[in-house]
């Protein structure tokens, strides 16, 4: 006779819900949005169906609609005109630039919106790299200065959470000191702690026209072969004053999310990146996968792996389900 029957706990939706070990709510989600110059622009990203490059006038009502759906936190990424890019990413700390102007306008319209910003040189760099390029090398310590100015400009424009995505050594400590010295002690840092050199960023680089002009990002982003190295990065970020540790991408790196969740007391975030979104959308458009069910299962798996917060292009679609 079979006495142990695990199926008993699965016999109805009510019981399945009662014994569910993981939950997923809109409170866990951060919505990345792409910003472009101009007016009256809402241009779909070809490789990311349902995601757009928004001009500020169009972005404002979109954020309003998302707030009404319960999304509280937004991660904004700017697409900068090629003519404004240079080697030193000067435009990244122009207080009158596209990005700080948008941050101020969003904060003024929706003071309750939590705004996360991206700190890295690539959207503003004529080389398309996250740091300063000299003779084919990415300079680390010289880049920190640019990142510091960028973060300060963003904090002054109203950023709540700074997200350094550049993977330069020492940047979390440098940014914490720079922000604190200017009185921004309440601005948080969500560090891209374990950011891997990943093929899954392709659609994002299409959206921002930010692909490297030469070479790749393997001398600063992590090798996908490595797990223990994430502990080195997490130790440093924790010591340097990060408020959140992020793993990116999410789905191909669930083991790394679990590793950090088990070893650190800070909240863990995960970035369900553009390529992960594109794969689900492409298969759903072909009728090869149930897009909604696949989205829900993917997001739940990231929570189960140990992430508190998930940056995901699915945020609005999930919120619209009213779960
Ligand atoms: C740039 C940055 C990237 C992403 C977020 N910030 C791309 C990269 O490192 O090349 C990728 C996000 C995504 O793919 O959704 N510093």
Short mmCIF file of C-alpha atoms and ligand atoms in Angstrom, two decimals:
data_model
loop_
_atom_site.label_atom_id
_atom_site.label_comp_id
_atom_site.label_asym_id
_atom_site.label_seq_id
_atom_site.Cartn_x
_atom_site.Cartn_y
_atom_site.Cartn_z
CA UNK A 1 0.00 0.00 0.00
CA UNK A 2 1.20 3.52 -0.76
CA UNK A 3 0.81 5.59 2.43
CA UNK A 4 2.80 8.66 1.40
CA UNK A 5 0.92 10.37 -1.41
CA UNK A 6 2.31 13.84 -2.24
CA UNK A 7 -0.51 14.27 -4.75
CA UNK A 8 -2.98 14.82 -1.86
CA UNK A 9 -1.55 18.31 -1.39
CA UNK A 10 -2.14 19.06 -5.07
CA UNK A 11 -5.77 17.96 -5.34
CA UNK A 12 -7.38 21.41 -5.52
CA UNK A 13 -6.36 24.95 -6.35
CA UNK A 14 -7.07 25.99 -2.75
CA UNK A 15 -4.72 23.34 -1.35
CA UNK A 16 -2.06 24.03 -3.97
CA UNK A 17 -2.17 27.70 -3.03
CA UNK A 18 -2.10 26.92 0.69
CA UNK A 19 1.11 24.93 0.39
CA UNK A 20 2.77 27.23 -2.15
CA UNK A 21 6.29 28.05 -0.95
CA UNK A 22 6.84 31.05 -3.19
CA UNK A 23 4.69 34.01 -4.14
CA UNK A 24 4.93 36.65 -6.80
CA UNK A 25 3.45 40.11 -6.50
CA UNK A 26 3.70 43.37 -8.37
CA UNK A 27 5.49 44.69 -5.25
CA UNK A 28 8.47 42.55 -6.28
CA UNK A 29 8.77 44.04 -9.76
CA UNK A 30 10.83 46.88 -11.20
CA UNK A 31 9.87 48.06 -14.70
CA UNK A 32 12.73 49.05 -17.07
CA UNK A 33 11.74 51.76 -19.57
CA UNK A 34 13.62 53.30 -22.52
CA UNK A 35 13.72 57.06 -22.97
CA UNK A 36 14.46 58.94 -26.24
CA UNK A 37 14.73 62.57 -27.32
CA UNK A 38 11.88 64.34 -29.04
CA UNK A 39 8.15 64.60 -28.68
CA UNK A 40 5.26 62.36 -29.47
CA UNK A 41 7.51 59.32 -29.90
CA UNK A 42 6.54 55.78 -28.98
CA UNK A 43 8.66 53.45 -31.07
CA UNK A 44 8.48 49.71 -30.55
CA UNK A 45 11.83 47.93 -30.10
CA UNK A 46 11.85 45.40 -32.96
CA UNK A 47 13.41 42.62 -30.89
CA UNK A 48 11.23 43.35 -27.82
CA UNK A 49 7.54 43.26 -28.84
CA UNK A 50 5.47 45.34 -26.41
CA UNK A 51 8.46 47.46 -25.28
CA UNK A 52 8.95 50.99 -26.57
CA UNK A 53 11.38 53.87 -26.75
CA UNK A 54 9.38 56.72 -25.29
CA UNK A 55 9.80 60.47 -25.57
CA UNK A 56 9.26 62.16 -22.21
CA UNK A 57 5.75 63.49 -23.02
CA UNK A 58 4.62 59.93 -23.82
CA UNK A 59 6.53 58.34 -20.97
CA UNK A 60 4.84 60.43 -18.28
CA UNK A 61 1.30 59.07 -18.86
CA UNK A 62 2.74 55.56 -19.26
CA UNK A 63 4.31 55.83 -15.80
CA UNK A 64 1.02 57.18 -14.45
CA UNK A 65 -0.82 54.15 -15.87
CA UNK A 66 1.76 51.77 -14.39
CA UNK A 67 1.46 53.40 -10.96
CA UNK A 68 -2.30 52.85 -11.17
CA UNK A 69 -1.65 49.19 -11.88
CA UNK A 70 0.45 48.97 -8.71
CA UNK A 71 3.95 49.16 -10.20
CA UNK A 72 5.96 51.33 -7.82
CA UNK A 73 9.52 51.27 -9.17
CA UNK A 74 10.94 52.11 -12.58
CA UNK A 75 14.43 51.67 -14.02
CA UNK A 76 14.99 54.26 -16.72
CA UNK A 77 17.50 53.85 -19.58
CA UNK A 78 18.30 56.68 -22.02
CA UNK A 79 18.96 56.37 -25.76
CA UNK A 80 21.31 59.25 -26.53
CA UNK A 81 21.73 60.77 -30.00
CA UNK A 82 24.98 59.62 -31.64
CA UNK A 83 26.04 63.28 -32.05
CA UNK A 84 26.04 63.74 -28.25
CA UNK A 85 28.29 60.73 -27.56
CA UNK A 86 32.01 61.15 -26.90
CA UNK A 87 34.92 59.18 -25.44
CA UNK A 88 34.38 60.56 -21.93
CA UNK A 89 30.57 60.25 -21.89
CA UNK A 90 30.35 63.95 -21.09
CA UNK A 91 26.61 64.02 -21.72
CA UNK A 92 26.12 61.60 -18.82
CA UNK A 93 26.68 64.38 -16.30
CA UNK A 94 25.03 67.28 -18.12
CA UNK A 95 22.31 68.36 -15.67
CA UNK A 96 20.25 69.70 -18.59
CA UNK A 97 20.63 66.45 -20.57
CA UNK A 98 17.78 64.16 -21.61
CA UNK A 99 18.08 61.85 -18.60
CA UNK A 100 18.22 64.28 -15.63
CA UNK A 101 15.53 66.41 -17.26
CA UNK A 102 13.26 63.37 -17.48
CA UNK A 103 14.00 62.33 -13.88
CA UNK A 104 12.99 65.77 -12.61
CA UNK A 105 9.79 65.78 -14.70
CA UNK A 106 8.75 62.30 -13.54
CA UNK A 107 9.43 63.15 -9.88
CA UNK A 108 7.44 66.34 -10.21
CA UNK A 109 4.46 64.58 -11.82
CA UNK A 110 4.62 61.49 -9.58
CA UNK A 111 6.54 62.10 -6.34
CA UNK A 112 5.53 58.62 -5.15
CA UNK A 113 7.25 56.84 -8.07
CA UNK A 114 10.52 55.16 -7.06
CA UNK A 115 13.15 55.89 -9.71
CA UNK A 116 16.17 53.69 -10.27
CA UNK A 117 18.89 54.99 -12.57
CA UNK A 118 21.62 53.31 -14.60
CA UNK A 119 25.23 54.27 -13.93
CA UNK A 120 27.53 53.18 -16.78
CA UNK A 121 29.11 55.05 -19.67
CA UNK A 122 27.81 52.94 -22.57
CA UNK A 123 24.69 54.90 -23.62
CA UNK A 124 26.81 58.10 -23.79
CA UNK A 125 30.12 56.65 -24.99
CA UNK A 126 31.24 56.94 -28.63
CA UNK A 127 33.06 53.64 -28.00
CA UNK A 128 29.94 51.91 -26.70
CA UNK A 129 31.78 50.68 -23.61
CA UNK A 130 30.88 51.03 -19.92
CA UNK A 131 34.25 52.65 -19.19
CA UNK A 132 36.86 54.90 -20.78
CA UNK A 133 38.67 53.19 -23.67
CA UNK A 134 42.39 53.81 -24.24
CA UNK A 135 44.37 51.74 -26.76
CA UNK A 136 41.72 49.05 -26.64
CA UNK A 137 41.83 48.83 -22.82
CA UNK A 138 38.98 49.79 -20.48
CA UNK A 139 40.46 52.08 -17.81
CA UNK A 140 39.13 51.33 -14.34
CA UNK A 141 40.08 54.10 -11.90
CA UNK A 142 39.73 56.93 -14.42
CA UNK A 143 36.22 55.67 -15.22
CA UNK A 144 35.18 55.96 -11.55
CA UNK A 145 35.42 59.74 -11.79
CA UNK A 146 32.94 59.84 -14.67
CA UNK A 147 30.62 57.42 -12.86
CA UNK A 148 30.76 59.63 -9.75
CA UNK A 149 29.72 62.72 -11.70
CA UNK A 150 26.95 60.76 -13.43
CA UNK A 151 25.58 59.40 -10.16
CA UNK A 152 25.64 62.85 -8.55
CA UNK A 153 23.78 64.38 -11.49
CA UNK A 154 21.17 61.64 -11.21
CA UNK A 155 20.82 62.00 -7.44
CA UNK A 156 20.41 65.75 -7.77
CA UNK A 157 17.68 65.16 -10.38
CA UNK A 158 15.75 62.96 -7.92
CA UNK A 159 17.00 59.37 -8.35
CA UNK A 160 15.99 57.14 -5.41
CA UNK A 161 18.19 54.16 -6.28
CA UNK A 162 21.44 54.32 -8.23
CA UNK A 163 22.18 51.20 -10.28
CA UNK A 164 25.86 50.88 -11.23
CA UNK A 165 25.85 48.43 -14.16
CA UNK A 166 29.40 49.10 -15.30
CA UNK A 167 31.34 46.41 -13.38
CA UNK A 168 34.39 48.62 -12.69
CA UNK A 169 36.29 47.59 -9.54
CA UNK A 170 35.67 49.76 -6.50
CA UNK A 171 32.74 51.65 -7.95
CA UNK A 172 30.22 50.96 -5.20
CA UNK A 173 32.51 52.40 -2.52
CA UNK A 174 33.46 55.32 -4.75
CA UNK A 175 29.82 56.14 -5.50
CA UNK A 176 28.77 55.77 -1.85
CA UNK A 177 31.48 58.23 -0.78
CA UNK A 178 30.67 60.66 -3.58
CA UNK A 179 26.95 60.61 -2.81
CA UNK A 180 27.46 60.92 0.96
CA UNK A 181 29.92 63.80 0.60
CA UNK A 182 27.23 65.70 -1.32
CA UNK A 183 24.60 64.96 1.32
CA UNK A 184 22.79 62.21 -0.60
CA UNK A 185 22.98 59.71 2.25
CA UNK A 186 19.44 58.49 1.55
CA UNK A 187 20.07 57.58 -2.08
CA UNK A 188 20.33 53.77 -2.30
CA UNK A 189 22.74 51.71 -4.36
CA UNK A 190 21.51 48.59 -6.14
CA UNK A 191 24.75 47.14 -7.37
CA UNK A 192 24.91 44.98 -10.47
CA UNK A 193 27.03 42.61 -8.36
CA UNK A 194 27.25 39.54 -10.56
CA UNK A 195 26.76 40.89 -14.06
CA UNK A 196 27.82 38.36 -16.64
CA UNK A 197 29.19 38.97 -20.16
CA UNK A 198 26.01 37.67 -21.73
CA UNK A 199 24.53 37.22 -25.20
CA UNK A 200 21.14 37.85 -23.62
CA UNK A 201 21.71 41.65 -23.67
CA UNK A 202 21.40 41.83 -27.49
CA UNK A 203 17.87 43.32 -27.73
CA UNK A 204 18.71 45.96 -25.06
CA UNK A 205 21.69 47.13 -27.11
CA UNK A 206 19.35 47.40 -30.14
CA UNK A 207 16.97 49.54 -28.06
CA UNK A 208 19.72 51.96 -27.01
CA UNK A 209 22.11 51.63 -29.98
CA UNK A 210 24.71 51.00 -27.30
CA UNK A 211 26.63 47.97 -28.60
CA UNK A 212 30.45 48.22 -28.26
CA UNK A 213 32.01 49.66 -31.44
CA UNK A 214 35.00 47.33 -30.99
CA UNK A 215 35.70 44.34 -28.81
CA UNK A 216 33.42 42.91 -26.16
CA UNK A 217 32.77 43.43 -22.44
CA UNK A 218 34.60 40.34 -21.20
CA UNK A 219 37.37 42.23 -19.37
CA UNK A 220 34.85 43.74 -16.97
CA UNK A 221 31.65 41.66 -17.02
CA UNK A 222 31.90 38.20 -15.44
CA UNK A 223 32.62 34.93 -17.21
CA UNK A 224 29.43 32.82 -17.44
CA UNK A 225 31.55 29.82 -16.37
CA UNK A 226 31.98 31.23 -12.87
CA UNK A 227 29.87 30.88 -9.74
CA UNK A 228 32.31 31.29 -6.82
CA UNK A 229 33.60 34.54 -8.31
CA UNK A 230 30.16 36.01 -7.60
CA UNK A 231 31.02 35.67 -3.88
CA UNK A 232 34.11 37.84 -4.38
CA UNK A 233 32.00 40.54 -6.03
CA UNK A 234 29.28 40.24 -3.37
CA UNK A 235 31.83 40.54 -0.52
CA UNK A 236 33.21 43.72 -2.04
CA UNK A 237 29.80 45.27 -2.74
CA UNK A 238 28.65 44.51 0.79
CA UNK A 239 31.80 46.03 2.33
CA UNK A 240 31.58 49.03 0.02
CA UNK A 241 28.04 49.85 1.14
CA UNK A 242 25.60 48.41 -1.41
CA UNK A 243 21.92 48.25 -0.34
CA UNK A 244 20.95 45.51 -2.78
CA UNK A 245 22.97 42.85 -4.62
CA UNK A 246 21.85 42.10 -8.16
CA UNK A 247 22.41 39.08 -10.38
CA UNK A 248 22.10 39.54 -14.14
CA UNK A 249 20.82 37.86 -16.29
CA UNK A 250 18.33 35.95 -14.16
CA UNK A 251 17.09 32.74 -15.77
CA UNK A 252 20.42 31.33 -16.93
CA UNK A 253 21.90 32.24 -13.51
CA UNK A 254 19.34 30.99 -10.98
CA UNK A 255 22.12 29.12 -9.17
CA UNK A 256 23.99 32.39 -8.63
CA UNK A 257 20.83 34.06 -7.28
CA UNK A 258 20.47 31.19 -4.80
CA UNK A 259 24.15 31.38 -3.87
CA UNK A 260 23.93 35.06 -2.96
CA UNK A 261 20.56 34.67 -1.23
CA UNK A 262 22.06 31.95 1.00
CA UNK A 263 25.23 33.88 1.83
CA UNK A 264 24.24 37.54 2.24
CA UNK A 265 21.68 39.37 4.33
CA UNK A 266 21.07 42.18 1.84
CA UNK A 267 18.02 41.96 -0.44
CA UNK A 268 18.80 40.15 -3.69
CA UNK A 269 17.60 41.53 -7.00
CA UNK A 270 17.68 39.79 -10.37
CA UNK A 271 17.48 41.26 -13.86
CA UNK A 272 15.25 39.27 -16.20
CA UNK A 273 17.02 40.76 -19.21
CA UNK A 274 15.99 41.74 -22.72
CA UNK A 275 17.01 38.46 -24.38
CA UNK A 276 15.02 36.45 -21.83
CA UNK A 277 11.98 38.59 -22.64
CA UNK A 278 12.57 38.34 -26.39
CA UNK A 279 12.76 34.53 -26.33
CA UNK A 280 9.39 34.19 -24.63
CA UNK A 281 7.76 36.78 -26.90
CA UNK A 282 9.16 35.25 -30.09
CA UNK A 283 8.01 31.75 -29.20
CA UNK A 284 4.59 33.03 -28.09
CA UNK A 285 4.14 34.95 -31.36
CA UNK A 286 4.81 31.76 -33.27
CA UNK A 287 2.31 29.91 -31.14
CA UNK A 288 5.07 27.65 -29.83
CA UNK A 289 4.67 28.60 -26.15
CA UNK A 290 1.88 29.99 -23.98
CA UNK A 291 3.42 33.43 -23.41
CA UNK A 292 1.50 34.30 -20.26
CA UNK A 293 2.07 30.96 -18.53
CA UNK A 294 5.74 31.02 -19.48
CA UNK A 295 6.11 34.55 -18.11
CA UNK A 296 4.49 33.56 -14.79
CA UNK A 297 6.61 30.43 -14.42
CA UNK A 298 9.83 32.30 -15.28
CA UNK A 299 9.16 35.10 -12.79
CA UNK A 300 8.18 32.61 -10.08
CA UNK A 301 11.39 30.64 -10.66
CA UNK A 302 13.46 33.79 -10.10
CA UNK A 303 11.63 34.36 -6.81
CA UNK A 304 12.09 30.70 -5.85
CA UNK A 305 15.82 31.01 -6.49
CA UNK A 306 15.88 33.73 -3.82
CA UNK A 307 15.39 37.11 -5.47
CA UNK A 308 13.34 39.67 -3.57
CA UNK A 309 13.08 42.08 -6.49
CA UNK A 310 12.96 41.38 -10.22
CA UNK A 311 13.71 43.88 -12.94
CA UNK A 312 11.54 42.70 -15.81
CA UNK A 313 10.05 43.97 -19.06
CA UNK A 314 7.03 41.82 -18.14
CA UNK A 315 6.15 44.11 -15.20
CA UNK A 316 3.22 45.85 -16.89
CA UNK A 317 1.86 42.66 -18.45
CA UNK A 318 2.00 40.95 -15.05
CA UNK A 319 0.36 43.90 -13.30
CA UNK A 320 -2.47 43.90 -15.84
CA UNK A 321 -3.35 40.36 -14.77
CA UNK A 322 -4.24 41.83 -11.37
CA UNK A 323 -2.58 38.99 -9.43
C1 LIG B 1 24.64 48.73 -19.71
C2 LIG B 1 23.50 47.84 -19.42
C3 LIG B 1 23.16 46.70 -20.17
C4 LIG B 1 21.97 46.23 -19.65
C5 LIG B 1 21.61 47.05 -18.58
N1 LIG B 1 22.58 48.04 -18.44
C6 LIG B 1 23.79 46.11 -21.37
C7 LIG B 1 25.21 45.78 -21.39
O1 LIG B 1 25.88 45.64 -20.37
O2 LIG B 1 25.71 45.69 -22.51
C8 LIG B 1 21.22 45.04 -20.21
C9 LIG B 1 19.78 44.92 -19.88
C10 LIG B 1 19.01 43.97 -20.72
O3 LIG B 1 19.55 43.23 -21.58
O4 LIG B 1 17.78 43.93 -20.54
N2 LIG B 1 25.55 49.03 -18.76
#
